[in-house]
Amino acid sequence: MMKKLFLNQKQLFFLGLMLMICFQTVKSQKFAGLADTPPMGWNSWNKFACDIDENIIKGIADVMVETGLRDAGYIYLNIDDCWHGERDSQGFIQADPVKFPSGIKALADYVHSKGLKLGIYSDAGKKTCGGRPGSFGHEYQDAMQYAKWGIDYLKYDWCETQNINPQGAYNLMRDAIRAAGRPILFSMCEWGQSKPWEWAANTGHLWRTTGDITAQFDGIARFPGWQALGVLQILDMQEGLRKYAGPGHWNDPDMLEVGNGLTDNQNRAHFTMWCMIAAPLILGNDLREMTQETKDIILNKEVIGVNQDKLGIQGFKYLAKDSLDFWFKPLENDEWAFCILNRSKTQTIDYTVKWSDLNLYDDVAKKYLFFDLHEFSIRNLWTKKDEGTTKSSKAVSIPPQDVALYRLKPVLQKK
Ligand code: GLA
C-alpha cells in the first residue's frame, strides 16, 4: 500500500535549509575538471605587453594550428592586459573599439573555429596594471559579459587593490564566474603575496607564486617601484610549494620566456624546469616568427609529457652539488623524470651519475626510488635516444645554463 508523505513544518524547514546549503556549496565552487593537468597555451603579455590587437590574436591562432602547437596541447589563447575600452551606460565592459573593432565575441568565434579556447584578463582592483578598467564593483557583470562572449579562461590580476582582502576578492570572482554558468578556467595573479597556495585550492585553478618573470636566465631587472625576476630566481622561489599543487590547482611560476631572447641552452633549461615543476605551460613569444630551435623545444612531446603526467606531482630538487642541481619528478606507472640543471654561466660540467647515491624517499608523493633494488631504463628526452639502464653509472656532460633530462622506466625483472 502506498503511504502519502506529509512533512510537518519543522521537517519542511530542515529540508529547505538542506537545499539552501547544497545550493550555496555548488555556487561557491570553481568549475571542476578544467585543469586536471597544468594548463597549456599562449599569452600576449611577455612579448607584446599593451601592443595588441585582433589581427595579432588571429594570426597567433592560425599559427598555433599550423605549427602543431594546438595538437601538442597548447589550447588556450589568452589576451592579457589592454584589450579594454570603456564600460557602457549600464556598466558592461567593452573591448577597445580601435584595437578590437570586431569585438571579443567575434574573436572568440574565430578562435573556437580553430579548435582553440580564448582567455581574457582583468584585475580585482579599480584599474588593471596597465591602467584599464578593473573589475572591482563589477565582478558579476564582467563574468556575465565574458560568458556571453564565449571566454574560456580568466587571468585575474592584483593591481590597484589597496586594502582589499585577497581571499574575499578572488572568491567573489570565482562565485561570479560560477553564477554566469560558463566553465571558465580561473588563473589567479596576486604574485604570491598572501600565500594563495595555503587557501586557494578551491578558488582558482592556478595561482602565481611570484612577481613577474623577465627574459633573463639568471638576474633581476629593476624598475622604479618594482622588479622582474629571471628564470633561476623564480625557480628557487618555488621551494616548499610542491605539496600544495595537484590536479586542478597548480602553482604558477609565471609564463614562459622561451623564444624571447634567451640562448637555445637557456630556453631548453627554462622549458625543462617548468615541466619538472608541473607549471602551467603558457608560451609568451611571437609564435609567428620563431626559430626552428624554439619550435623544437616547445613542441617536444616527450618533454611536455613530463609536465602533463596524470599524477600531477610537482618535481623537487633532491641535491645541489657545485653548480649542478639534481631534480626528480614522480610519474605514472612508477616512472620518474630525472633532470640535471647546470646553473653555471660559463662552465660545461662533466659528471658521472652513480645511481645508488641518488636513492631517495619522496615524502610528498610517498614514493621510494631505490636504484639498488630496481633497475630503470634511461630515455634521454632531448636527444630522444635510449641510453641503457641504471645498472651502470652514467657519464654526462652538460653545457652552461643547460640541462640533461631523462625518463626512467622500471625494467621488468624476469622471474
Ligand atoms: C602584472 C602581471 C603580468 C601582466 C601585467 C599586465 O604585472 O603580473 O603578468 O598581466 O600585470 O599589466
Coordinates of C-alpha atoms and ligand atoms in Angstrom, one line a residue:
M1 CA 0.0 0.0 0.0
M2 CA 1.3 3.5 -0.9
K3 CA 1.6 5.9 2.0
K4 CA 1.3 9.6 1.4
L5 CA 4.3 11.6 2.6
F6 CA 3.3 14.7 4.5
L7 CA 6.0 16.8 6.1
N8 CA 5.3 18.9 9.2
Q9 CA 6.5 22.4 9.5
K10 CA 9.7 21.5 11.3
Q11 CA 10.7 18.9 8.7
L12 CA 9.9 21.3 5.9
F13 CA 12.1 23.9 7.5
F14 CA 15.0 21.5 7.7
L15 CA 14.5 20.3 4.1
G16 CA 14.6 23.9 2.9
L17 CA 17.8 24.5 4.9
M18 CA 19.5 21.5 3.5
L19 CA 18.6 22.6 -0.1
M20 CA 19.9 26.0 0.6
I21 CA 23.2 24.7 1.9
C22 CA 23.5 22.4 -1.1
F23 CA 22.9 25.3 -3.5
Q24 CA 25.3 27.5 -1.7
T25 CA 28.0 24.8 -1.8
V26 CA 27.6 24.4 -5.5
K27 CA 27.6 28.1 -6.0
S28 CA 30.9 28.6 -4.2
Q29 CA 32.9 26.1 -6.1
K30 CA 35.2 26.7 -9.1
F31 CA 34.4 24.7 -12.2
A32 CA 35.9 21.2 -11.8
G33 CA 37.8 19.2 -14.4
L34 CA 39.2 22.2 -16.3
A35 CA 42.8 21.8 -15.3
D36 CA 43.4 18.2 -14.4
T37 CA 46.9 18.7 -15.8
P38 CA 48.7 22.0 -16.0
P39 CA 47.0 24.4 -18.5
M40 CA 48.8 24.9 -21.8
G41 CA 48.6 27.8 -24.2
W42 CA 49.9 31.2 -25.1
N43 CA 49.5 34.7 -23.6
S44 CA 50.2 38.1 -25.2
W45 CA 51.9 39.9 -22.3
N46 CA 55.6 38.8 -22.3
K47 CA 56.1 39.7 -26.0
F48 CA 53.5 42.4 -26.8
A49 CA 52.6 44.0 -23.5
C50 CA 49.9 46.6 -24.3
D51 CA 50.6 46.5 -28.0
I52 CA 47.9 44.0 -29.1
D53 CA 45.0 44.0 -31.5
E54 CA 42.7 41.5 -33.0
N55 CA 44.9 40.8 -36.0
I56 CA 47.8 39.7 -33.8
I57 CA 45.5 37.4 -31.9
K58 CA 44.0 35.9 -35.1
G59 CA 47.5 35.4 -36.5
I60 CA 48.6 33.6 -33.4
A61 CA 45.5 31.4 -33.6
D62 CA 46.4 30.4 -37.1
V63 CA 50.0 29.6 -36.2
M64 CA 49.0 27.6 -33.2
V65 CA 47.2 25.3 -35.5
E66 CA 49.7 25.3 -38.4
T67 CA 52.8 24.6 -36.3
G68 CA 51.1 21.7 -34.4
L69 CA 51.1 23.6 -31.1
R70 CA 47.4 23.1 -30.6
D71 CA 47.7 19.4 -31.3
A72 CA 50.6 19.2 -28.8
G73 CA 48.2 20.5 -26.1
Y74 CA 48.6 24.3 -26.2
I75 CA 44.9 25.1 -26.5
Y76 CA 44.4 28.4 -24.6
L77 CA 45.0 31.6 -26.5
N78 CA 45.0 34.3 -23.8
I79 CA 44.7 38.0 -24.3
D80 CA 46.4 39.8 -21.4
D81 CA 46.1 43.5 -20.3
C82 CA 45.0 46.4 -22.5
W83 CA 42.2 44.9 -24.6
H84 CA 39.7 47.1 -22.7
G85 CA 37.6 50.0 -23.9
E86 CA 35.1 51.8 -21.7
R87 CA 32.2 50.5 -19.7
D88 CA 28.8 51.1 -21.4
S89 CA 26.0 53.1 -19.8
Q90 CA 24.9 50.1 -17.8
G91 CA 28.4 49.3 -16.7
F92 CA 29.2 46.4 -19.0
I93 CA 32.8 46.4 -20.2
Q94 CA 33.5 46.8 -23.9
A95 CA 36.6 46.0 -26.0
D96 CA 38.8 48.8 -27.3
P97 CA 37.0 49.8 -30.5
V98 CA 40.2 50.6 -32.3
K99 CA 42.3 47.5 -31.4
F100 CA 39.4 45.1 -31.4
P101 CA 36.8 46.6 -33.9
S102 CA 35.1 43.3 -34.5
G103 CA 34.6 42.8 -30.7
I104 CA 35.5 39.9 -28.4
K105 CA 32.6 37.7 -29.3
A106 CA 33.7 37.6 -33.0
L107 CA 37.3 36.9 -31.9
A108 CA 36.1 34.1 -29.6
D109 CA 34.1 32.6 -32.5
Y110 CA 37.3 32.7 -34.7
V111 CA 39.5 31.2 -32.0
H112 CA 36.9 28.4 -31.3
S113 CA 36.6 27.7 -35.0
K114 CA 40.3 26.8 -34.9
G115 CA 39.7 24.3 -32.1
L116 CA 41.3 26.6 -29.5
K117 CA 39.9 28.4 -26.4
L118 CA 40.0 32.1 -25.7
G119 CA 41.3 33.6 -22.5
I120 CA 41.0 37.2 -21.2
Y121 CA 42.4 39.3 -18.4
S122 CA 41.0 41.5 -15.7
D123 CA 42.0 42.8 -12.3
A124 CA 40.5 42.7 -8.8
G125 CA 41.1 46.4 -8.3
K126 CA 39.6 49.5 -9.8
K127 CA 42.2 49.5 -12.6
T128 CA 44.4 46.9 -14.2
C129 CA 48.2 47.1 -14.1
G130 CA 48.1 48.8 -17.5
G131 CA 45.6 51.4 -16.2
R132 CA 42.5 49.9 -17.9
P133 CA 39.1 49.4 -16.1
G134 CA 39.4 46.7 -13.4
S135 CA 36.6 44.5 -12.2
F136 CA 36.2 46.0 -8.7
G137 CA 32.5 46.5 -8.1
H138 CA 31.6 44.9 -11.5
E139 CA 32.6 41.3 -10.8
Y140 CA 29.2 39.7 -11.7
Q141 CA 28.7 42.0 -14.7
D142 CA 32.2 41.2 -16.0
A143 CA 31.8 37.4 -15.5
M144 CA 28.4 37.6 -17.3
Q145 CA 30.0 39.5 -20.2
Y146 CA 32.9 37.0 -20.5
A147 CA 30.4 34.1 -20.5
K148 CA 28.3 35.9 -23.2
W149 CA 31.4 36.4 -25.3
G150 CA 32.4 32.7 -25.0
I151 CA 35.5 33.2 -22.9
D152 CA 37.2 30.1 -21.5
Y153 CA 40.0 31.4 -19.3
L154 CA 40.3 34.4 -17.0
K155 CA 43.6 35.7 -15.6
Y156 CA 42.7 38.0 -12.7
D157 CA 45.4 40.4 -11.6
W158 CA 46.1 42.3 -8.4
C159 CA 46.9 46.0 -9.2
E160 CA 45.2 48.9 -7.5
T161 CA 43.7 46.7 -4.8
Q162 CA 44.8 48.8 -1.8
N163 CA 43.1 47.3 1.2
I164 CA 41.0 44.6 -0.5
N165 CA 41.2 41.2 1.1
P166 CA 42.6 38.7 -1.5
Q167 CA 40.6 35.7 -0.3
G168 CA 37.4 37.7 -0.5
A169 CA 38.3 39.3 -3.9
Y170 CA 39.2 36.0 -5.6
N171 CA 36.3 34.0 -4.1
L172 CA 34.0 36.8 -5.2
M173 CA 35.2 36.5 -8.8
R174 CA 35.1 32.7 -8.6
D175 CA 31.4 32.9 -7.5
A176 CA 30.6 35.4 -10.2
I177 CA 32.1 33.0 -12.8
R178 CA 30.1 30.1 -11.4
A179 CA 26.9 32.1 -11.4
A180 CA 27.5 33.2 -15.0
G181 CA 27.4 29.5 -15.8
R182 CA 30.1 29.1 -18.5
P183 CA 33.1 26.9 -17.4
I184 CA 36.0 29.4 -17.3
L185 CA 39.4 28.4 -16.0
F186 CA 40.4 30.8 -13.3
S187 CA 44.0 31.9 -13.1
M188 CA 44.9 34.0 -10.0
C189 CA 47.6 36.5 -10.3
E190 CA 48.3 38.1 -6.9
W191 CA 52.0 37.3 -7.1
G192 CA 52.1 35.0 -4.1
Q193 CA 51.7 37.9 -1.7
S194 CA 49.0 36.3 0.6
K195 CA 50.4 32.7 0.1
P196 CA 47.5 31.6 -2.1
W197 CA 48.8 28.1 -2.1
E198 CA 47.6 27.9 1.5
W199 CA 44.0 28.9 0.8
A200 CA 43.1 28.9 -2.9
A201 CA 42.8 25.2 -3.9
N202 CA 39.0 25.7 -4.1
T203 CA 39.3 29.2 -5.5
G204 CA 41.4 29.1 -8.6
H205 CA 42.9 26.5 -11.0
L206 CA 46.3 28.2 -10.7
W207 CA 47.9 30.9 -8.7
R208 CA 51.0 32.9 -9.3
T209 CA 53.7 32.3 -6.8
T210 CA 56.0 35.2 -7.5
G211 CA 56.3 38.6 -9.1
D212 CA 56.7 38.9 -12.9
I213 CA 59.2 37.0 -15.0
T214 CA 61.6 38.7 -17.4
A215 CA 63.5 37.3 -20.3
Q216 CA 66.7 36.7 -18.4
F217 CA 68.0 33.3 -17.3
D218 CA 69.8 34.5 -14.2
G219 CA 69.3 38.0 -13.0
I220 CA 66.8 40.7 -11.8
A221 CA 65.5 43.6 -13.9
R222 CA 65.0 46.6 -11.7
F223 CA 62.4 49.3 -12.4
P224 CA 61.2 52.2 -10.3
G225 CA 59.0 50.6 -7.6
W226 CA 59.1 47.0 -8.9
Q227 CA 61.4 44.3 -10.3
A228 CA 61.1 41.4 -12.6
L229 CA 62.8 38.1 -12.0
G230 CA 64.9 35.8 -14.1
V231 CA 64.2 32.1 -14.6
L232 CA 66.6 30.8 -11.9
Q233 CA 65.4 33.4 -9.4
I234 CA 61.8 32.3 -9.9
L235 CA 62.7 28.6 -9.9
D236 CA 64.4 29.0 -6.5
M237 CA 61.4 30.7 -5.0
Q238 CA 59.2 27.5 -5.7
E239 CA 60.9 25.7 -2.8
G240 CA 58.5 24.2 -0.3
L241 CA 55.4 24.8 -2.5
R242 CA 55.1 21.4 -4.2
K243 CA 52.9 19.9 -1.6
Y244 CA 50.2 22.5 -2.4
A245 CA 49.9 21.7 -6.1
G246 CA 48.0 18.9 -7.8
P247 CA 45.3 18.2 -10.4
G248 CA 43.0 21.2 -10.6
H249 CA 45.2 23.5 -8.5
W250 CA 48.6 24.5 -9.7
N251 CA 51.5 26.7 -8.6
D252 CA 52.1 29.2 -11.3
P253 CA 55.7 30.4 -11.6
D254 CA 54.6 32.8 -14.4
M255 CA 54.5 32.4 -18.2
L256 CA 57.3 31.2 -20.4
E257 CA 60.0 33.4 -21.9
V258 CA 61.2 30.7 -24.3
G259 CA 62.0 32.3 -27.6
N260 CA 62.2 35.9 -26.2
G261 CA 65.9 36.3 -26.5
L262 CA 67.4 33.6 -24.3
T263 CA 70.0 31.3 -25.8
D264 CA 68.9 27.9 -27.0
N265 CA 70.5 26.3 -24.0
Q266 CA 68.7 28.7 -21.6
N267 CA 65.5 28.1 -23.5
R268 CA 65.8 24.4 -23.1
A269 CA 66.7 24.7 -19.4
H270 CA 63.8 27.1 -18.8
F271 CA 61.2 24.9 -20.6
T272 CA 62.5 21.7 -18.9
M273 CA 62.4 23.2 -15.4
W274 CA 58.8 24.5 -15.9
C275 CA 57.9 20.9 -17.0
M276 CA 59.7 19.4 -13.9
I277 CA 57.7 21.7 -11.6
A278 CA 54.4 20.9 -13.2
A279 CA 54.0 24.6 -14.1
P280 CA 51.3 25.9 -16.5
L281 CA 52.9 26.0 -19.9
I282 CA 51.8 29.4 -21.2
L283 CA 54.0 30.4 -24.1
G284 CA 55.0 34.1 -24.3
N285 CA 56.9 34.5 -27.6
D286 CA 55.8 35.7 -31.0
L287 CA 54.7 32.3 -32.5
R288 CA 54.6 33.8 -36.0
E289 CA 58.3 34.2 -36.2
M290 CA 60.1 31.5 -34.1
T291 CA 63.4 29.8 -34.9
Q292 CA 63.4 26.1 -35.6
E293 CA 65.3 25.6 -32.3
T294 CA 62.5 27.3 -30.3
K295 CA 59.9 25.2 -32.2
D296 CA 61.8 22.0 -31.4
I297 CA 61.8 22.9 -27.7
I298 CA 58.2 23.8 -27.2
L299 CA 57.0 21.0 -29.4
N300 CA 59.0 18.2 -27.8
K301 CA 56.1 15.9 -26.9
E302 CA 58.2 13.7 -24.6
V303 CA 59.2 16.7 -22.5
I304 CA 55.7 18.0 -22.5
G305 CA 54.7 14.5 -21.3
V306 CA 56.7 15.1 -18.1
N307 CA 54.7 18.3 -17.4
Q308 CA 51.3 16.7 -18.4
D309 CA 51.8 13.5 -16.4
K310 CA 48.4 12.5 -14.9
L311 CA 49.6 12.1 -11.4
G312 CA 50.2 15.9 -11.3
I313 CA 53.0 15.8 -8.8
Q314 CA 55.4 18.7 -8.9
G315 CA 59.0 17.7 -9.1
F316 CA 61.7 18.6 -6.5
K317 CA 65.4 19.4 -6.1
Y318 CA 67.0 16.5 -4.4
L319 CA 70.6 17.5 -4.4
A320 CA 72.7 20.5 -5.2
K321 CA 76.4 19.9 -5.9
D322 CA 78.7 22.7 -7.1
S323 CA 76.7 24.3 -10.0
L324 CA 74.6 21.2 -10.6
D325 CA 71.1 20.7 -9.3
F326 CA 69.6 17.2 -9.4
W327 CA 65.8 17.1 -9.8
F328 CA 63.2 14.3 -9.7
K329 CA 59.5 14.2 -10.6
P330 CA 57.4 11.1 -9.9
L331 CA 55.4 10.0 -13.0
E332 CA 52.6 7.4 -13.7
N333 CA 53.5 3.7 -13.7
D334 CA 56.3 4.0 -11.2
E335 CA 58.3 6.0 -13.8
W336 CA 60.4 9.1 -12.9
A337 CA 61.7 12.2 -14.7
F338 CA 65.2 12.9 -13.7
C339 CA 67.0 16.2 -14.6
I340 CA 70.3 17.7 -14.0
L341 CA 70.5 21.5 -14.3
N342 CA 73.8 23.2 -14.8
R343 CA 73.5 26.7 -13.3
S344 CA 76.9 27.8 -14.3
K345 CA 77.1 30.7 -16.8
T346 CA 80.4 29.6 -18.3
Q347 CA 81.4 26.1 -17.4
T348 CA 80.4 22.8 -19.1
I349 CA 80.3 20.2 -16.4
D350 CA 81.3 16.6 -16.9
Y351 CA 79.8 14.4 -14.2
T352 CA 79.3 10.7 -13.6
V353 CA 76.0 9.7 -12.1
K354 CA 76.3 6.9 -9.6
W355 CA 72.7 5.9 -9.2
S356 CA 72.9 4.5 -5.7
D357 CA 74.0 8.0 -4.5
L358 CA 70.5 9.1 -5.5
N359 CA 68.4 6.6 -3.6
L360 CA 65.5 8.6 -2.2
Y361 CA 62.2 8.8 -0.4
D362 CA 59.7 11.4 -1.7
D363 CA 57.6 12.3 1.4
V364 CA 55.1 14.3 -0.6
A365 CA 54.4 11.6 -3.2
K366 CA 55.1 8.9 -0.6
K367 CA 57.2 7.0 -3.1
Y368 CA 60.6 5.3 -2.9
L369 CA 63.2 5.4 -5.6
F370 CA 65.8 2.8 -4.8
F371 CA 68.3 2.2 -7.6
D372 CA 69.8 -0.7 -5.5
L373 CA 66.6 -2.6 -5.6
H374 CA 65.2 -1.7 -9.0
E375 CA 66.7 -1.2 -12.4
F376 CA 65.4 1.5 -14.7
S377 CA 65.8 2.1 -18.4
I378 CA 67.1 5.6 -19.3
R379 CA 65.5 7.6 -22.1
N380 CA 67.1 10.9 -23.0
L381 CA 64.2 13.2 -23.7
W382 CA 66.1 15.9 -25.6
T383 CA 68.2 13.7 -27.8
K384 CA 65.3 11.2 -28.0
K385 CA 67.7 8.3 -27.5
D386 CA 67.6 5.3 -25.2
E387 CA 70.8 5.3 -23.1
G388 CA 71.0 1.9 -21.3
T389 CA 69.9 1.3 -17.8
T390 CA 70.7 2.3 -14.2
K391 CA 72.7 -0.9 -13.8
S392 CA 75.9 1.0 -14.6
S393 CA 76.8 4.6 -13.8
K394 CA 76.3 7.2 -16.4
A395 CA 78.6 9.9 -17.7
V396 CA 77.0 13.2 -18.7
S397 CA 78.3 16.4 -20.0
I398 CA 76.1 19.5 -19.5
P399 CA 76.8 22.8 -21.2
P400 CA 76.4 26.1 -19.2
Q401 CA 72.9 27.0 -18.3
D402 CA 71.5 23.9 -19.8
V403 CA 70.0 20.6 -18.7
A404 CA 70.0 16.8 -19.2
L405 CA 66.6 15.3 -18.9
Y406 CA 65.7 11.6 -18.7
R407 CA 62.7 9.4 -18.3
L408 CA 63.4 6.4 -16.1
K409 CA 61.2 3.4 -16.5
P410 CA 61.3 0.3 -14.3
V411 CA 62.8 -2.7 -16.1
L412 CA 60.5 -5.7 -15.6
Q413 CA 62.5 -8.3 -13.7
K414 CA 62.4 -11.8 -15.3
K415 CA 61.1 -14.5 -12.8
Ligands
GLA1 C1 51.0 42.2 -13.9 C2 51.0 40.7 -14.2 C3 51.6 40.4 -15.6 C4 50.8 41.1 -16.6 C5 50.7 42.6 -16.3 C6 49.7 43.3 -17.2 O1 52.3 42.7 -13.8 O2 51.7 40.0 -13.2 O3 51.6 39.0 -15.8 O4 49.5 40.5 -16.7 O5 50.3 42.8 -15.0 O6 49.6 44.6 -17.0

